[in-house]
């Protein structure tokens, strides 16, 4: 009971600190919110006491503290030093937010930490812990060459580096890096549209992560031994294709809207590179489900869908959400 109570306390603090950042009007209060989020998330990483979790929590603390230190220095310089360095300061603040989210070139800690944590904390790190830094990033972002370079680097790094791993947690981490590049592109074209992208990305990550947690899947070859029924296998396959951005699933919809904005902004070169990187991302998701598809081909019979199953609901969400977004987009 005591263990559940303190976990709930830190979970509520993590939620509240992010809401504090989203509702703040000045950078100093946002910095305070980020610090509360950092200190309340670290205890949530401890599922059980072992040296690996201690090392990963220390790594997370050092990286986040370094970024926070650079952020508060820039905020204080902006408040007390009357020098014309606004653009330079904004660029440094943007780099600190990238460090907090684990975007290139500050990304090496992110996959390593993901591989050492439980799926529950991995899901939280990939979704909720990215909301506050991404919000600050959307406020200060400019369509300059540095921003374009960051988008390009994130999508390419997330795509290519994911090919080298068999750990599902590391693959999800590099997929998250790729999605962050797309989300930055979305935020640079429309300052509010990234919220829709983040919502859909978080929904897909939570649904897929729940299956990973339920069956304790840490490596690709574990898909061969999963005791899933046909509905669950179909749901996992659809969610992975959705995470890879394959049309007409839910994951393609935010990318489609981002593509429309980039075409209107004449960013054809950047768009081509980002689309090619998405194809590579889709390729390693296809690699993840290929063994599952082979096992399904040897199944003796179809196991009919049970409407009460959570997997059926997830399948419906992935199928019906794109139609809803298309209707809202043309209204």
PDB file of C-alpha atoms in Angstrom:
ATOM      1  CA  UNK A   1       0.000   0.000   0.000  1.00  0.00           C
ATOM      2  CA  UNK A   2       2.809   2.391   0.942  1.00  0.00           C
ATOM      3  CA  UNK A   3       4.658   1.660  -2.322  1.00  0.00           C
ATOM      4  CA  UNK A   4       1.528   2.435  -4.364  1.00  0.00           C
ATOM      5  CA  UNK A   5       0.934   5.650  -2.396  1.00  0.00           C
ATOM      6  CA  UNK A   6       4.342   7.197  -3.020  1.00  0.00           C
ATOM      7  CA  UNK A   7       4.255   6.168  -6.675  1.00  0.00           C
ATOM      8  CA  UNK A   8       0.878   7.861  -7.060  1.00  0.00           C
ATOM      9  CA  UNK A   9       2.255  10.985  -5.354  1.00  0.00           C
ATOM     10  CA  UNK A  10       5.213  11.273  -7.745  1.00  0.00           C
ATOM     11  CA  UNK A  11       2.999  10.430 -10.730  1.00  0.00           C
ATOM     12  CA  UNK A  12       0.625  13.293  -9.836  1.00  0.00           C
ATOM     13  CA  UNK A  13       3.623  15.614  -9.352  1.00  0.00           C
ATOM     14  CA  UNK A  14       4.916  14.665 -12.817  1.00  0.00           C
ATOM     15  CA  UNK A  15       1.525  15.404 -14.375  1.00  0.00           C
ATOM     16  CA  UNK A  16       1.136  18.679 -12.452  1.00  0.00           C
ATOM     17  CA  UNK A  17       4.631  19.939 -13.306  1.00  0.00           C
ATOM     18  CA  UNK A  18       3.987  19.510 -17.036  1.00  0.00           C
ATOM     19  CA  UNK A  19       0.658  21.332 -16.701  1.00  0.00           C
ATOM     20  CA  UNK A  20       2.549  24.089 -14.875  1.00  0.00           C
ATOM     21  CA  UNK A  21       4.875  24.495 -17.868  1.00  0.00           C
ATOM     22  CA  UNK A  22       1.936  24.561 -20.304  1.00  0.00           C
ATOM     23  CA  UNK A  23       0.120  27.242 -18.286  1.00  0.00           C
ATOM     24  CA  UNK A  24       3.134  29.498 -17.588  1.00  0.00           C
ATOM     25  CA  UNK A  25       3.721  32.819 -19.309  1.00  0.00           C
ATOM     26  CA  UNK A  26       7.406  33.300 -18.522  1.00  0.00           C
ATOM     27  CA  UNK A  27      10.481  31.135 -18.955  1.00  0.00           C
ATOM     28  CA  UNK A  28      11.446  31.111 -15.268  1.00  0.00           C
ATOM     29  CA  UNK A  29       8.199  29.394 -14.227  1.00  0.00           C
ATOM     30  CA  UNK A  30       8.637  26.960 -17.122  1.00  0.00           C
ATOM     31  CA  UNK A  31      12.113  26.129 -15.828  1.00  0.00           C
ATOM     32  CA  UNK A  32      10.688  25.473 -12.342  1.00  0.00           C
ATOM     33  CA  UNK A  33       8.073  23.168 -13.876  1.00  0.00           C
ATOM     34  CA  UNK A  34      10.764  21.245 -15.761  1.00  0.00           C
ATOM     35  CA  UNK A  35      12.771  20.798 -12.540  1.00  0.00           C
ATOM     36  CA  UNK A  36       9.757  19.474 -10.630  1.00  0.00           C
ATOM     37  CA  UNK A  37       9.089  17.085 -13.521  1.00  0.00           C
ATOM     38  CA  UNK A  38      12.699  15.852 -13.374  1.00  0.00           C
ATOM     39  CA  UNK A  39      12.721  15.260  -9.620  1.00  0.00           C
ATOM     40  CA  UNK A  40       9.314  13.541  -9.609  1.00  0.00           C
ATOM     41  CA  UNK A  41      10.040  11.256 -12.590  1.00  0.00           C
ATOM     42  CA  UNK A  42      13.269   9.770 -11.188  1.00  0.00           C
ATOM     43  CA  UNK A  43      11.513   7.888  -8.302  1.00  0.00           C
ATOM     44  CA  UNK A  44       9.043   6.426 -10.837  1.00  0.00           C
ATOM     45  CA  UNK A  45      11.961   4.723 -12.588  1.00  0.00           C
ATOM     46  CA  UNK A  46      12.576   2.457  -9.585  1.00  0.00           C
ATOM     47  CA  UNK A  47      10.429  -0.624 -10.186  1.00  0.00           C
ATOM     48  CA  UNK A  48      12.853  -2.597  -8.040  1.00  0.00           C
ATOM     49  CA  UNK A  49      16.256  -1.930  -6.537  1.00  0.00           C
ATOM     50  CA  UNK A  50      19.161  -2.886  -8.789  1.00  0.00           C
ATOM     51  CA  UNK A  51      22.380  -1.329 -10.041  1.00  0.00           C
ATOM     52  CA  UNK A  52      21.172  -0.945 -13.638  1.00  0.00           C
ATOM     53  CA  UNK A  53      18.234   1.253 -12.620  1.00  0.00           C
ATOM     54  CA  UNK A  54      20.506   3.275 -10.329  1.00  0.00           C
ATOM     55  CA  UNK A  55      22.911   3.923 -13.216  1.00  0.00           C
ATOM     56  CA  UNK A  56      20.125   4.862 -15.624  1.00  0.00           C
ATOM     57  CA  UNK A  57      18.490   7.221 -13.117  1.00  0.00           C
ATOM     58  CA  UNK A  58      21.846   8.887 -12.475  1.00  0.00           C
ATOM     59  CA  UNK A  59      22.411   9.226 -16.223  1.00  0.00           C
ATOM     60  CA  UNK A  60      18.954  10.772 -16.633  1.00  0.00           C
ATOM     61  CA  UNK A  61      19.574  13.173 -13.736  1.00  0.00           C
ATOM     62  CA  UNK A  62      22.952  14.332 -15.096  1.00  0.00           C
ATOM     63  CA  UNK A  63      21.688  14.909 -18.659  1.00  0.00           C
ATOM     64  CA  UNK A  64      18.552  16.733 -17.540  1.00  0.00           C
ATOM     65  CA  UNK A  65      20.467  18.787 -14.951  1.00  0.00           C
ATOM     66  CA  UNK A  66      23.015  19.863 -17.551  1.00  0.00           C
ATOM     67  CA  UNK A  67      20.241  21.004 -19.887  1.00  0.00           C
ATOM     68  CA  UNK A  68      18.429  22.780 -17.021  1.00  0.00           C
ATOM     69  CA  UNK A  69      21.629  24.552 -15.982  1.00  0.00           C
ATOM     70  CA  UNK A  70      22.170  25.869 -19.520  1.00  0.00           C
ATOM     71  CA  UNK A  71      18.506  26.927 -19.665  1.00  0.00           C
ATOM     72  CA  UNK A  72      18.569  28.923 -16.398  1.00  0.00           C
ATOM     73  CA  UNK A  73      21.833  30.620 -17.433  1.00  0.00           C
ATOM     74  CA  UNK A  74      20.208  31.768 -20.691  1.00  0.00           C
ATOM     75  CA  UNK A  75      17.079  32.946 -18.834  1.00  0.00           C
ATOM     76  CA  UNK A  76      19.144  34.966 -16.327  1.00  0.00           C
ATOM     77  CA  UNK A  77      21.305  36.445 -19.085  1.00  0.00           C
ATOM     78  CA  UNK A  78      18.172  37.527 -20.907  1.00  0.00           C
ATOM     79  CA  UNK A  79      16.757  39.108 -17.715  1.00  0.00           C
ATOM     80  CA  UNK A  80      19.834  40.977 -16.483  1.00  0.00           C
ATOM     81  CA  UNK A  81      22.160  41.495 -19.455  1.00  0.00           C
ATOM     82  CA  UNK A  82      21.132  44.174 -21.919  1.00  0.00           C
ATOM     83  CA  UNK A  83      22.923  42.872 -24.966  1.00  0.00           C
ATOM     84  CA  UNK A  84      21.531  42.155 -28.401  1.00  0.00           C
ATOM     85  CA  UNK A  85      21.954  38.358 -28.450  1.00  0.00           C
ATOM     86  CA  UNK A  86      18.301  37.293 -28.625  1.00  0.00           C
ATOM     87  CA  UNK A  87      18.660  34.889 -31.554  1.00  0.00           C
ATOM     88  CA  UNK A  88      21.777  33.235 -30.106  1.00  0.00           C
ATOM     89  CA  UNK A  89      20.049  32.731 -26.747  1.00  0.00           C
ATOM     90  CA  UNK A  90      16.957  31.255 -28.377  1.00  0.00           C
ATOM     91  CA  UNK A  91      19.135  28.832 -30.344  1.00  0.00           C
ATOM     92  CA  UNK A  92      20.885  27.683 -27.151  1.00  0.00           C
ATOM     93  CA  UNK A  93      17.524  27.257 -25.360  1.00  0.00           C
ATOM     94  CA  UNK A  94      16.347  25.221 -28.343  1.00  0.00           C
ATOM     95  CA  UNK A  95      19.414  22.974 -27.995  1.00  0.00           C
ATOM     96  CA  UNK A  96      18.721  22.482 -24.267  1.00  0.00           C
ATOM     97  CA  UNK A  97      15.168  21.338 -25.054  1.00  0.00           C
ATOM     98  CA  UNK A  98      16.567  18.929 -27.638  1.00  0.00           C
ATOM     99  CA  UNK A  99      18.909  17.547 -24.978  1.00  0.00           C
ATOM    100  CA  UNK A 100      15.966  17.025 -22.618  1.00  0.00           C
ATOM    101  CA  UNK A 101      13.990  15.154 -25.300  1.00  0.00           C
ATOM    102  CA  UNK A 102      16.948  13.068 -26.498  1.00  0.00           C
ATOM    103  CA  UNK A 103      17.157  14.493 -30.015  1.00  0.00           C
ATOM    104  CA  UNK A 104      20.350  14.400 -32.135  1.00  0.00           C
ATOM    105  CA  UNK A 105      23.151  15.194 -31.526  1.00  0.00           C
ATOM    106  CA  UNK A 106      22.276  14.702 -27.825  1.00  0.00           C
ATOM    107  CA  UNK A 107      20.440  11.420 -28.323  1.00  0.00           C
ATOM    108  CA  UNK A 108      22.846   8.708 -27.172  1.00  0.00           C
ATOM    109  CA  UNK A 109      21.527   8.628 -23.600  1.00  0.00           C
ATOM    110  CA  UNK A 110      17.927   8.090 -24.690  1.00  0.00           C
ATOM    111  CA  UNK A 111      18.085   4.575 -26.281  1.00  0.00           C
ATOM    112  CA  UNK A 112      20.494   3.386 -23.575  1.00  0.00           C
ATOM    113  CA  UNK A 113      18.123   4.506 -20.829  1.00  0.00           C
ATOM    114  CA  UNK A 114      15.142   2.976 -22.601  1.00  0.00           C
ATOM    115  CA  UNK A 115      16.859  -0.423 -22.705  1.00  0.00           C
ATOM    116  CA  UNK A 116      17.430  -0.350 -18.926  1.00  0.00           C
ATOM    117  CA  UNK A 117      13.916   0.665 -17.827  1.00  0.00           C
ATOM    118  CA  UNK A 118      10.577  -1.111 -17.529  1.00  0.00           C
ATOM    119  CA  UNK A 119       7.958  -0.631 -20.250  1.00  0.00           C
ATOM    120  CA  UNK A 120       5.771   1.535 -18.001  1.00  0.00           C
ATOM    121  CA  UNK A 121       8.491   4.137 -17.479  1.00  0.00           C
ATOM    122  CA  UNK A 122       9.558   3.815 -21.135  1.00  0.00           C
ATOM    123  CA  UNK A 123       6.036   4.758 -22.248  1.00  0.00           C
ATOM    124  CA  UNK A 124       6.042   7.764 -19.934  1.00  0.00           C
ATOM    125  CA  UNK A 125       9.502   8.868 -21.084  1.00  0.00           C
ATOM    126  CA  UNK A 126       8.485   8.653 -24.762  1.00  0.00           C
ATOM    127  CA  UNK A 127       5.203  10.528 -24.314  1.00  0.00           C
ATOM    128  CA  UNK A 128       4.428  12.718 -21.303  1.00  0.00           C
ATOM    129  CA  UNK A 129       8.034  13.698 -20.521  1.00  0.00           C
ATOM    130  CA  UNK A 130       8.371  15.146 -24.037  1.00  0.00           C
ATOM    131  CA  UNK A 131       5.290  17.401 -23.842  1.00  0.00           C
ATOM    132  CA  UNK A 132       6.806  20.248 -21.787  1.00  0.00           C
ATOM    133  CA  UNK A 133      10.125  20.528 -23.729  1.00  0.00           C
ATOM    134  CA  UNK A 134       8.244  20.308 -27.031  1.00  0.00           C
ATOM    135  CA  UNK A 135       5.889  23.090 -25.912  1.00  0.00           C
ATOM    136  CA  UNK A 136       8.831  25.372 -25.070  1.00  0.00           C
ATOM    137  CA  UNK A 137      10.469  24.424 -28.363  1.00  0.00           C
ATOM    138  CA  UNK A 138       7.314  25.386 -30.291  1.00  0.00           C
ATOM    139  CA  UNK A 139       7.324  28.833 -28.629  1.00  0.00           C
ATOM    140  CA  UNK A 140      10.904  29.743 -29.522  1.00  0.00           C
ATOM    141  CA  UNK A 141      11.318  27.932 -32.843  1.00  0.00           C
ATOM    142  CA  UNK A 142      12.225  29.862 -35.990  1.00  0.00           C
ATOM    143  CA  UNK A 143      12.333  28.629 -39.572  1.00  0.00           C
ATOM    144  CA  UNK A 144      16.084  29.110 -39.843  1.00  0.00           C
ATOM    145  CA  UNK A 145      18.801  26.815 -41.155  1.00  0.00           C
ATOM    146  CA  UNK A 146      19.527  25.379 -37.697  1.00  0.00           C
ATOM    147  CA  UNK A 147      15.902  24.271 -37.274  1.00  0.00           C
ATOM    148  CA  UNK A 148      15.871  22.646 -40.713  1.00  0.00           C
ATOM    149  CA  UNK A 149      19.143  20.861 -39.933  1.00  0.00           C
ATOM    150  CA  UNK A 150      17.718  19.554 -36.635  1.00  0.00           C
ATOM    151  CA  UNK A 151      14.603  18.186 -38.367  1.00  0.00           C
ATOM    152  CA  UNK A 152      16.692  16.479 -41.032  1.00  0.00           C
ATOM    153  CA  UNK A 153      19.180  15.030 -38.526  1.00  0.00           C
ATOM    154  CA  UNK A 154      16.427  13.719 -36.232  1.00  0.00           C
ATOM    155  CA  UNK A 155      14.523  11.913 -38.958  1.00  0.00           C
ATOM    156  CA  UNK A 156      17.667  10.412 -40.539  1.00  0.00           C
ATOM    157  CA  UNK A 157      19.224   9.365 -37.198  1.00  0.00           C
ATOM    158  CA  UNK A 158      15.970   7.846 -35.936  1.00  0.00           C
ATOM    159  CA  UNK A 159      15.573   5.862 -39.153  1.00  0.00           C
ATOM    160  CA  UNK A 160      19.108   4.567 -39.752  1.00  0.00           C
ATOM    161  CA  UNK A 161      20.146   3.864 -36.141  1.00  0.00           C
ATOM    162  CA  UNK A 162      17.013   1.792 -35.518  1.00  0.00           C
ATOM    163  CA  UNK A 163      18.155  -0.722 -38.150  1.00  0.00           C
ATOM    164  CA  UNK A 164      21.151  -1.784 -36.046  1.00  0.00           C
ATOM    165  CA  UNK A 165      19.223  -3.100 -33.038  1.00  0.00           C
ATOM    166  CA  UNK A 166      17.148  -6.104 -32.050  1.00  0.00           C
ATOM    167  CA  UNK A 167      16.017  -4.609 -28.723  1.00  0.00           C
ATOM    168  CA  UNK A 168      12.395  -3.461 -29.056  1.00  0.00           C
ATOM    169  CA  UNK A 169      12.963  -0.702 -26.488  1.00  0.00           C
ATOM    170  CA  UNK A 170      15.862   0.761 -28.478  1.00  0.00           C
ATOM    171  CA  UNK A 171      13.886   0.470 -31.715  1.00  0.00           C
ATOM    172  CA  UNK A 172      10.994   2.349 -30.098  1.00  0.00           C
ATOM    173  CA  UNK A 173      13.469   4.968 -28.843  1.00  0.00           C
ATOM    174  CA  UNK A 174      14.863   5.605 -32.335  1.00  0.00           C
ATOM    175  CA  UNK A 175      11.328   5.641 -33.724  1.00  0.00           C
ATOM    176  CA  UNK A 176      10.539   8.316 -31.130  1.00  0.00           C
ATOM    177  CA  UNK A 177      13.540  10.351 -32.325  1.00  0.00           C
ATOM    178  CA  UNK A 178      12.227  10.100 -35.892  1.00  0.00           C
ATOM    179  CA  UNK A 179       8.765  11.240 -34.780  1.00  0.00           C
ATOM    180  CA  UNK A 180      10.297  14.179 -32.899  1.00  0.00           C
ATOM    181  CA  UNK A 181      11.794  15.393 -36.187  1.00  0.00           C
ATOM    182  CA  UNK A 182       8.352  15.239 -37.823  1.00  0.00           C
ATOM    183  CA  UNK A 183       6.815  16.955 -34.811  1.00  0.00           C
ATOM    184  CA  UNK A 184       9.331  19.796 -35.047  1.00  0.00           C
ATOM    185  CA  UNK A 185       8.471  20.192 -38.736  1.00  0.00           C
ATOM    186  CA  UNK A 186       4.792  20.313 -37.786  1.00  0.00           C
ATOM    187  CA  UNK A 187       5.456  22.929 -35.071  1.00  0.00           C
ATOM    188  CA  UNK A 188       7.553  25.096 -37.394  1.00  0.00           C
ATOM    189  CA  UNK A 189       4.771  25.196 -40.004  1.00  0.00           C
ATOM    190  CA  UNK A 190       1.873  25.599 -37.563  1.00  0.00           C
ATOM    191  CA  UNK A 191       2.507  26.400 -33.890  1.00  0.00           C
ATOM    192  CA  UNK A 192      -0.632  24.529 -32.703  1.00  0.00           C
ATOM    193  CA  UNK A 193      -0.697  21.541 -35.068  1.00  0.00           C
ATOM    194  CA  UNK A 194       2.073  19.729 -33.177  1.00  0.00           C
ATOM    195  CA  UNK A 195      -0.410  19.158 -30.320  1.00  0.00           C
ATOM    196  CA  UNK A 196      -2.497  16.961 -32.610  1.00  0.00           C
ATOM    197  CA  UNK A 197       0.649  15.110 -33.733  1.00  0.00           C
ATOM    198  CA  UNK A 198       1.792  14.609 -30.131  1.00  0.00           C
ATOM    199  CA  UNK A 199      -1.656  13.352 -29.085  1.00  0.00           C
ATOM    200  CA  UNK A 200      -1.807  10.761 -31.854  1.00  0.00           C
ATOM    201  CA  UNK A 201       1.833   9.722 -31.391  1.00  0.00           C
ATOM    202  CA  UNK A 202       1.257   9.301 -27.637  1.00  0.00           C
ATOM    203  CA  UNK A 203      -1.893   7.263 -28.238  1.00  0.00           C
ATOM    204  CA  UNK A 204      -0.071   4.906 -30.626  1.00  0.00           C
ATOM    205  CA  UNK A 205       2.936   4.582 -28.291  1.00  0.00           C
ATOM    206  CA  UNK A 206       0.761   3.840 -25.256  1.00  0.00           C
ATOM    207  CA  UNK A 207      -1.273   1.200 -27.103  1.00  0.00           C
ATOM    208  CA  UNK A 208       1.817  -0.567 -28.483  1.00  0.00           C
ATOM    209  CA  UNK A 209       3.722  -0.189 -25.213  1.00  0.00           C
ATOM    210  CA  UNK A 210       0.847  -1.810 -23.303  1.00  0.00           C
ATOM    211  CA  UNK A 211       1.268  -4.968 -25.374  1.00  0.00           C
ATOM    212  CA  UNK A 212       5.038  -4.921 -24.882  1.00  0.00           C
ATOM    213  CA  UNK A 213       4.503  -4.598 -21.133  1.00  0.00           C
ATOM    214  CA  UNK A 214       1.795  -7.286 -21.012  1.00  0.00           C
ATOM    215  CA  UNK A 215       3.957  -9.897 -22.774  1.00  0.00           C
ATOM    216  CA  UNK A 216       7.311  -8.536 -21.481  1.00  0.00           C
ATOM    217  CA  UNK A 217       8.761  -8.238 -24.989  1.00  0.00           C
ATOM    218  CA  UNK A 218      12.350  -6.961 -24.931  1.00  0.00           C
ATOM    219  CA  UNK A 219      13.750  -8.397 -28.198  1.00  0.00           C
ATOM    220  CA  UNK A 220      12.431  -9.010 -31.703  1.00  0.00           C
ATOM    221  CA  UNK A 221      12.818 -12.805 -31.518  1.00  0.00           C
ATOM    222  CA  UNK A 222      10.343 -12.938 -28.614  1.00  0.00           C
ATOM    223  CA  UNK A 223       7.498 -12.349 -31.078  1.00  0.00           C
ATOM    224  CA  UNK A 224       7.927 -15.982 -32.145  1.00  0.00           C
ATOM    225  CA  UNK A 225       6.973 -17.246 -28.688  1.00  0.00           C
ATOM    226  CA  UNK A 226       4.090 -14.902 -27.825  1.00  0.00           C
ATOM    227  CA  UNK A 227       0.873 -16.621 -26.757  1.00  0.00           C
ATOM    228  CA  UNK A 228      -1.482 -14.127 -28.427  1.00  0.00           C
ATOM    229  CA  UNK A 229      -4.782 -14.855 -30.080  1.00  0.00           C
ATOM    230  CA  UNK A 230      -5.395 -13.755 -33.658  1.00  0.00           C
ATOM    231  CA  UNK A 231      -7.110 -10.495 -32.673  1.00  0.00           C
ATOM    232  CA  UNK A 232      -4.178  -9.404 -30.517  1.00  0.00           C
ATOM    233  CA  UNK A 233      -1.670 -10.269 -33.245  1.00  0.00           C
ATOM    234  CA  UNK A 234      -3.663  -8.259 -35.777  1.00  0.00           C
ATOM    235  CA  UNK A 235      -3.844  -5.334 -33.344  1.00  0.00           C
ATOM    236  CA  UNK A 236      -0.073  -5.372 -32.749  1.00  0.00           C
ATOM    237  CA  UNK A 237       0.620  -5.558 -36.489  1.00  0.00           C
ATOM    238  CA  UNK A 238      -1.732  -2.651 -37.249  1.00  0.00           C
ATOM    239  CA  UNK A 239      -0.222  -0.561 -34.437  1.00  0.00           C
ATOM    240  CA  UNK A 240       3.327  -1.206 -35.683  1.00  0.00           C
ATOM    241  CA  UNK A 241       2.360  -0.272 -39.241  1.00  0.00           C
ATOM    242  CA  UNK A 242       0.673   2.807 -37.815  1.00  0.00           C
ATOM    243  CA  UNK A 243       3.851   3.756 -35.892  1.00  0.00           C
ATOM    244  CA  UNK A 244       5.769   3.334 -39.142  1.00  0.00           C
ATOM    245  CA  UNK A 245       3.421   5.805 -40.847  1.00  0.00           C
ATOM    246  CA  UNK A 246       1.847   3.454 -43.374  1.00  0.00           C
ATOM    247  CA  UNK A 247      -1.402   4.750 -44.905  1.00  0.00           C
ATOM    248  CA  UNK A 248      -4.307   4.478 -44.233  1.00  0.00           C
ATOM    249  CA  UNK A 249      -3.589   3.857 -40.542  1.00  0.00           C
ATOM    250  CA  UNK A 250      -3.691   6.447 -37.776  1.00  0.00           C
ATOM    251  CA  UNK A 251       0.067   7.148 -37.768  1.00  0.00           C
ATOM    252  CA  UNK A 252      -0.015   8.411 -41.346  1.00  0.00           C
ATOM    253  CA  UNK A 253      -2.608  11.124 -40.676  1.00  0.00           C
ATOM    254  CA  UNK A 254      -0.417  13.624 -38.748  1.00  0.00           C
ATOM    255  CA  UNK A 255       2.389  13.041 -41.252  1.00  0.00           C
ATOM    256  CA  UNK A 256      -0.039  13.718 -44.099  1.00  0.00           C
ATOM    257  CA  UNK A 257      -1.049  17.056 -42.568  1.00  0.00           C
ATOM    258  CA  UNK A 258       2.638  17.942 -42.012  1.00  0.00           C
ATOM    259  CA  UNK A 259       3.368  17.054 -45.656  1.00  0.00           C
ATOM    260  CA  UNK A 260       0.583  19.416 -46.783  1.00  0.00           C
ATOM    261  CA  UNK A 261       2.044  22.296 -44.756  1.00  0.00           C
ATOM    262  CA  UNK A 262       5.578  21.609 -46.016  1.00  0.00           C
ATOM    263  CA  UNK A 263       4.396  21.550 -49.649  1.00  0.00           C
ATOM    264  CA  UNK A 264       2.651  24.901 -49.111  1.00  0.00           C
ATOM    265  CA  UNK A 265       5.916  26.249 -47.634  1.00  0.00           C
ATOM    266  CA  UNK A 266       7.943  24.920 -50.629  1.00  0.00           C
ATOM    267  CA  UNK A 267      10.185  22.769 -48.408  1.00  0.00           C
ATOM    268  CA  UNK A 268      10.518  20.055 -51.052  1.00  0.00           C
ATOM    269  CA  UNK A 269      14.124  19.006 -50.361  1.00  0.00           C
ATOM    270  CA  UNK A 270      13.559  18.614 -46.621  1.00  0.00           C
ATOM    271  CA  UNK A 271      10.263  16.827 -47.237  1.00  0.00           C
ATOM    272  CA  UNK A 272      11.907  14.310 -49.594  1.00  0.00           C
ATOM    273  CA  UNK A 273      14.573  13.435 -47.009  1.00  0.00           C
ATOM    274  CA  UNK A 274      11.979  13.080 -44.251  1.00  0.00           C
ATOM    275  CA  UNK A 275       9.774  10.827 -46.391  1.00  0.00           C
ATOM    276  CA  UNK A 276      12.738   8.595 -47.256  1.00  0.00           C
ATOM    277  CA  UNK A 277      13.613   8.314 -43.561  1.00  0.00           C
ATOM    278  CA  UNK A 278       9.999   7.338 -42.804  1.00  0.00           C
ATOM    279  CA  UNK A 279      10.272   4.495 -45.307  1.00  0.00           C
ATOM    280  CA  UNK A 280      13.348   3.202 -43.462  1.00  0.00           C
ATOM    281  CA  UNK A 281      11.438   3.448 -40.160  1.00  0.00           C
ATOM    282  CA  UNK A 282       8.587   1.472 -41.686  1.00  0.00           C
ATOM    283  CA  UNK A 283      11.115  -1.137 -42.828  1.00  0.00           C
ATOM    284  CA  UNK A 284      12.287  -1.991 -39.315  1.00  0.00           C
ATOM    285  CA  UNK A 285       8.689  -2.168 -38.094  1.00  0.00           C
ATOM    286  CA  UNK A 286       8.010  -4.606 -40.943  1.00  0.00           C
ATOM    287  CA  UNK A 287      11.022  -6.600 -39.786  1.00  0.00           C
ATOM    288  CA  UNK A 288       9.497  -6.754 -36.308  1.00  0.00           C
ATOM    289  CA  UNK A 289       6.181  -8.168 -37.545  1.00  0.00           C
ATOM    290  CA  UNK A 290       7.536 -10.459 -40.291  1.00  0.00           C
ATOM    291  CA  UNK A 291       8.055 -13.428 -37.942  1.00  0.00           C
ATOM    292  CA  UNK A 292       4.598 -12.889 -36.469  1.00  0.00           C
ATOM    293  CA  UNK A 293       3.084 -12.939 -39.970  1.00  0.00           C
ATOM    294  CA  UNK A 294       4.815 -16.244 -40.751  1.00  0.00           C
ATOM    295  CA  UNK A 295       3.434 -17.812 -37.587  1.00  0.00           C
ATOM    296  CA  UNK A 296      -0.052 -16.527 -38.436  1.00  0.00           C
ATOM    297  CA  UNK A 297       0.114 -18.180 -41.865  1.00  0.00           C
ATOM    298  CA  UNK A 298       0.366 -21.587 -40.137  1.00  0.00           C
ATOM    299  CA  UNK A 299      -2.637 -20.975 -37.875  1.00  0.00           C
ATOM    300  CA  UNK A 300      -5.361 -23.603 -38.171  1.00  0.00           C
ATOM    301  CA  UNK A 301      -8.347 -21.336 -37.660  1.00  0.00           C
ATOM    302  CA  UNK A 302      -9.385 -17.724 -37.206  1.00  0.00           C
ATOM    303  CA  UNK A 303     -10.140 -16.787 -33.617  1.00  0.00           C
ATOM    304  CA  UNK A 304     -13.138 -14.482 -33.820  1.00  0.00           C
ATOM    305  CA  UNK A 305     -12.994 -11.028 -32.292  1.00  0.00           C
ATOM    306  CA  UNK A 306     -14.408 -10.563 -28.828  1.00  0.00           C
ATOM    307  CA  UNK A 307     -15.968  -7.113 -28.590  1.00  0.00           C
ATOM    308  CA  UNK A 308     -14.989  -6.864 -24.916  1.00  0.00           C
ATOM    309  CA  UNK A 309     -11.270  -7.286 -25.618  1.00  0.00           C
ATOM    310  CA  UNK A 310      -9.031  -4.219 -25.307  1.00  0.00           C
ATOM    311  CA  UNK A 311      -7.154  -5.376 -28.422  1.00  0.00           C
ATOM    312  CA  UNK A 312     -10.351  -5.122 -30.476  1.00  0.00           C
ATOM    313  CA  UNK A 313     -10.906  -1.563 -29.277  1.00  0.00           C
ATOM    314  CA  UNK A 314      -7.331  -0.644 -30.211  1.00  0.00           C
ATOM    315  CA  UNK A 315      -7.854  -2.142 -33.658  1.00  0.00           C
ATOM    316  CA  UNK A 316     -10.997  -0.061 -34.134  1.00  0.00           C
ATOM    317  CA  UNK A 317      -9.186   3.112 -33.012  1.00  0.00           C
ATOM    318  CA  UNK A 318      -6.411   2.586 -35.572  1.00  0.00           C
ATOM    319  CA  UNK A 319      -8.948   1.941 -38.335  1.00  0.00           C
ATOM    320  CA  UNK A 320     -11.559   4.621 -37.565  1.00  0.00           C
ATOM    321  CA  UNK A 321      -9.382   7.513 -36.357  1.00  0.00           C
ATOM    322  CA  UNK A 322      -8.019   8.340 -39.857  1.00  0.00           C
ATOM    323  CA  UNK A 323     -11.561   8.767 -41.215  1.00  0.00           C
ATOM    324  CA  UNK A 324     -12.420  11.129 -38.358  1.00  0.00           C
ATOM    325  CA  UNK A 325      -9.282  13.215 -38.984  1.00  0.00           C
ATOM    326  CA  UNK A 326     -10.011  13.414 -42.718  1.00  0.00           C
ATOM    327  CA  UNK A 327     -13.536  14.667 -41.986  1.00  0.00           C
ATOM    328  CA  UNK A 328     -12.249  17.261 -39.494  1.00  0.00           C
ATOM    329  CA  UNK A 329      -9.552  18.371 -41.935  1.00  0.00           C
ATOM    330  CA  UNK A 330     -12.102  19.173 -44.654  1.00  0.00           C
ATOM    331  CA  UNK A 331     -14.725  20.787 -42.395  1.00  0.00           C
TER     332      UNK A 331
END
